[in-house]
XYZ file of C-alpha atoms in Angstrom:
249
model
C -4.607 -13.328 -0.696
C -7.731 -11.792 0.941
C -9.857 -9.535 -1.297
C -12.406 -6.865 -0.292
C -14.467 -7.493 -3.344
C -17.782 -9.322 -2.423
C -18.326 -12.430 -4.237
C -22.209 -11.798 -4.362
C -21.795 -8.654 -6.684
C -23.670 -6.523 -3.917
C -23.859 -3.126 -5.721
C -21.770 -0.570 -3.931
C -24.457 2.192 -4.409
C -26.502 0.386 -1.731
C -23.553 0.557 0.703
C -23.043 4.280 -0.142
C -26.659 5.364 0.112
C -27.075 7.570 3.164
C -30.178 9.254 1.875
C -28.205 12.384 1.210
C -27.981 12.860 -2.668
C -25.382 15.637 -2.195
C -23.003 13.148 -0.580
C -23.925 9.936 -2.445
C -21.788 10.832 -5.461
C -18.538 11.462 -3.641
C -19.099 8.588 -1.367
C -19.890 6.233 -4.244
C -16.679 7.203 -6.062
C -14.664 6.812 -2.930
C -16.019 3.280 -2.209
C -15.329 2.249 -5.772
C -11.772 3.602 -5.959
C -10.873 2.054 -2.389
C -12.125 -1.426 -3.507
C -10.604 -1.359 -6.832
C -7.284 -0.229 -5.339
C -7.356 -2.922 -2.869
C -8.317 -5.511 -5.512
C -5.285 -4.489 -7.493
C -2.819 -4.012 -4.675
C -3.666 -7.466 -3.187
C -2.564 -9.304 -6.383
C -5.985 -10.379 -7.757
C -4.667 -9.333 -11.277
C -1.206 -10.613 -12.340
C 1.606 -8.148 -13.044
C 1.047 -6.842 -16.644
C -2.436 -8.393 -16.718
C -5.291 -6.659 -18.330
C -7.898 -5.098 -15.919
C -11.300 -7.153 -16.489
C -13.656 -4.386 -16.693
C -16.806 -6.461 -17.389
C -16.044 -8.694 -14.503
C -15.365 -5.807 -12.044
C -18.548 -3.954 -13.078
C -20.513 -7.060 -12.268
C -18.720 -7.488 -8.936
C -19.253 -3.918 -7.962
C -22.855 -3.634 -9.397
C -21.914 -0.515 -11.321
C -21.471 0.610 -15.091
C -18.363 1.123 -16.839
C -18.264 4.940 -16.430
C -17.522 5.236 -12.783
C -15.116 2.157 -12.993
C -13.249 4.042 -15.634
C -13.188 7.112 -13.623
C -11.562 5.042 -10.712
C -9.124 3.506 -13.180
C -7.816 7.027 -14.106
C -6.983 7.698 -10.507
C -5.116 4.357 -10.113
C -3.235 5.127 -13.461
C -2.215 8.626 -11.943
C -1.180 6.718 -8.738
C 1.100 4.450 -10.870
C -0.634 1.337 -10.142
C -1.988 0.644 -13.685
C -1.464 1.808 -17.172
C -4.109 2.977 -19.386
C -4.022 1.541 -23.017
C -5.268 3.653 -25.821
C -8.672 2.132 -26.859
C -7.633 -1.124 -25.209
C -8.624 -0.798 -21.497
C -6.054 -0.918 -19.008
C -3.427 -3.212 -17.536
C -1.475 -3.630 -14.105
C 1.670 -1.839 -14.079
C 4.812 -4.345 -14.379
C 7.893 -3.457 -12.436
C 11.371 -5.019 -13.019
C 13.820 -5.704 -10.465
C 15.997 -2.347 -11.286
C 12.476 -0.448 -11.133
C 12.017 -1.813 -7.542
C 15.537 -1.231 -6.298
C 15.427 2.466 -7.527
C 11.818 3.201 -6.187
C 12.451 1.546 -2.729
C 15.736 3.578 -2.469
C 14.050 6.780 -3.263
C 11.183 6.046 -0.974
C 13.609 5.195 1.809
C 15.348 8.516 1.347
C 12.020 10.398 1.442
C 10.814 8.483 4.598
C 14.245 9.008 6.171
C 13.997 12.776 5.617
C 10.359 12.789 6.752
C 11.398 11.021 9.986
C 14.102 13.600 10.749
C 11.783 16.565 10.103
C 8.865 15.082 11.865
C 10.924 14.772 15.140
C 11.215 18.525 15.081
C 7.544 19.254 14.563
C 5.490 16.299 15.596
C 2.862 17.001 18.368
C 1.946 14.647 21.322
C -1.323 14.047 19.698
C 0.113 13.016 16.483
C 2.499 10.369 18.279
C -0.478 9.285 20.301
C -2.429 8.543 16.937
C 0.576 6.790 15.462
C 1.075 4.727 18.654
C -2.650 3.755 18.364
C -2.201 2.659 14.709
C 0.934 0.517 15.723
C -1.096 -1.456 18.235
C -3.939 -1.784 15.795
C -1.480 -3.054 13.289
C 0.027 -5.373 15.918
C -3.353 -7.011 16.566
C -3.823 -7.636 12.847
C -0.286 -9.119 12.762
C -1.178 -11.636 15.533
C -4.411 -12.557 13.650
C -2.448 -12.930 10.368
C -4.920 -10.321 8.872
C -2.821 -9.296 6.010
C -5.344 -6.827 4.404
C -5.894 -4.692 7.644
C -2.358 -4.902 8.839
C -1.327 -3.418 5.531
C -3.917 -0.762 5.819
C -2.627 0.276 9.396
C 0.976 0.025 8.246
C 0.447 2.366 5.237
C -1.325 4.872 7.625
C 1.619 4.875 9.988
C 4.167 5.717 7.256
C 1.792 8.424 5.753
C 1.229 10.059 9.287
C 5.010 10.262 9.742
C 5.395 11.999 6.334
C 2.427 14.310 7.279
C 4.064 15.131 10.542
C 7.173 16.685 8.702
C 5.098 19.622 7.656
C 6.724 19.546 4.227
C 4.350 19.701 1.479
C 6.761 19.135 -1.361
C 8.051 15.946 0.396
C 4.524 14.861 1.180
C 3.508 15.397 -2.437
C 6.390 13.632 -3.960
C 6.089 10.669 -1.464
C 2.384 10.257 -2.482
C 3.221 10.248 -6.242
C 5.684 7.531 -5.864
C 3.816 5.533 -3.050
C 1.211 4.323 -5.346
C 3.851 2.826 -7.800
C 5.040 0.346 -5.080
C 1.948 -0.206 -3.126
C 1.257 -3.436 -4.807
C 4.649 -4.882 -4.513
C 4.939 -3.524 -0.820
C 1.904 -5.610 -0.074
C 3.271 -8.713 -1.760
C 6.620 -8.395 -0.327
C 5.009 -9.380 3.019
C 4.787 -12.931 1.724
C 8.391 -12.889 0.406
C 9.746 -14.421 3.740
C 6.403 -15.342 5.260
C 6.357 -15.189 9.248
C 10.081 -14.405 9.454
C 9.862 -11.162 7.547
C 6.541 -10.255 9.019
C 7.946 -10.605 12.439
C 11.162 -8.583 11.544
C 9.009 -5.857 10.153
C 6.949 -5.578 13.343
C 10.334 -5.182 15.364
C 11.324 -2.482 12.946
C 8.117 -0.765 13.695
C 8.618 -1.047 17.409
C 11.934 0.736 16.861
C 10.326 3.496 14.628
C 7.711 4.281 17.398
C 10.433 4.252 20.056
C 12.588 6.750 18.220
C 9.643 8.894 17.334
C 8.499 9.095 20.938
C 11.949 10.330 21.886
C 12.071 12.606 18.954
C 15.385 11.261 17.953
C 15.678 12.546 14.513
C 18.894 10.919 13.232
C 18.009 7.662 14.749
C 14.584 7.528 13.349
C 16.067 8.499 9.882
C 18.460 5.654 9.818
C 15.762 3.115 11.059
C 13.312 4.141 8.357
C 15.916 3.920 5.494
C 16.938 0.465 6.682
C 13.367 -0.475 7.086
C 12.711 0.354 3.357
C 15.900 -1.355 2.377
C 14.686 -4.488 4.012
C 11.293 -4.026 2.371
C 13.238 -3.681 -0.989
C 15.038 -6.925 -0.399
C 11.750 -8.791 0.313
C 10.178 -7.330 -2.805
C 13.093 -8.418 -5.108
C 12.880 -11.804 -3.520
C 9.221 -11.972 -4.106
C 9.682 -10.808 -7.671
C 12.198 -13.417 -8.449
C 10.178 -15.992 -6.954
C 7.181 -15.257 -8.984
C 9.260 -15.213 -12.173
C 10.905 -18.688 -11.228
C 7.438 -19.993 -10.651
C 6.224 -18.763 -13.989
C 9.202 -20.357 -15.717
C 8.567 -23.635 -13.979
C 4.881 -23.675 -14.852
C 5.775 -22.935 -18.653
C 8.466 -25.840 -18.758
C 5.718 -28.285 -17.392
C 3.511 -27.415 -20.104
């Protein structure tokens, strides 16, 4: 899996330095958080694995204080668990957890799609369409990292277009918990599943353009249900691989 963490250990502070001391700190924090989130989401640490703080500090070129601040945010998002006086580990979800979370997310996105068709502006549709074709370009180039980023922004834009703050907040609180497995699920059926997902996104965009609320709601729910199936397949495949490796030993 492609990682956004530089192998050379280039300090993030250099990337964030814009010459404006008032903006440097928020920029640095955002850069650390974004890279750490990507590192975890893209599976560089196994499910249930401990977060290697010393190694990450060396890779980022930072001290442990800003790293631990970023870890607190990821814990709030549900990606990791903080262990009292023992660091942090990647949150591990079982099959039942995945099934329940994806169904709830499917329900939220379904409602968001229905509401969005009542309130979405032409400008918002144009932005979602732009993201769709950006995502399609990443799909053609097999660029999983940027494909996933564009994909997530599309779903977030649809939720935002619902104009329902309670829905948006609930969605954001749950999205972090399945962001990692949602990324990994793209590998579950390899090219076939990825192609199916692109077709589903074509249908999502078409229904949104027509502001067909009921149709979009059904498409989004089924889209998340298909993603759930792929996620469970991936989880079971990883578990079977681990058992096979253990028996070899």
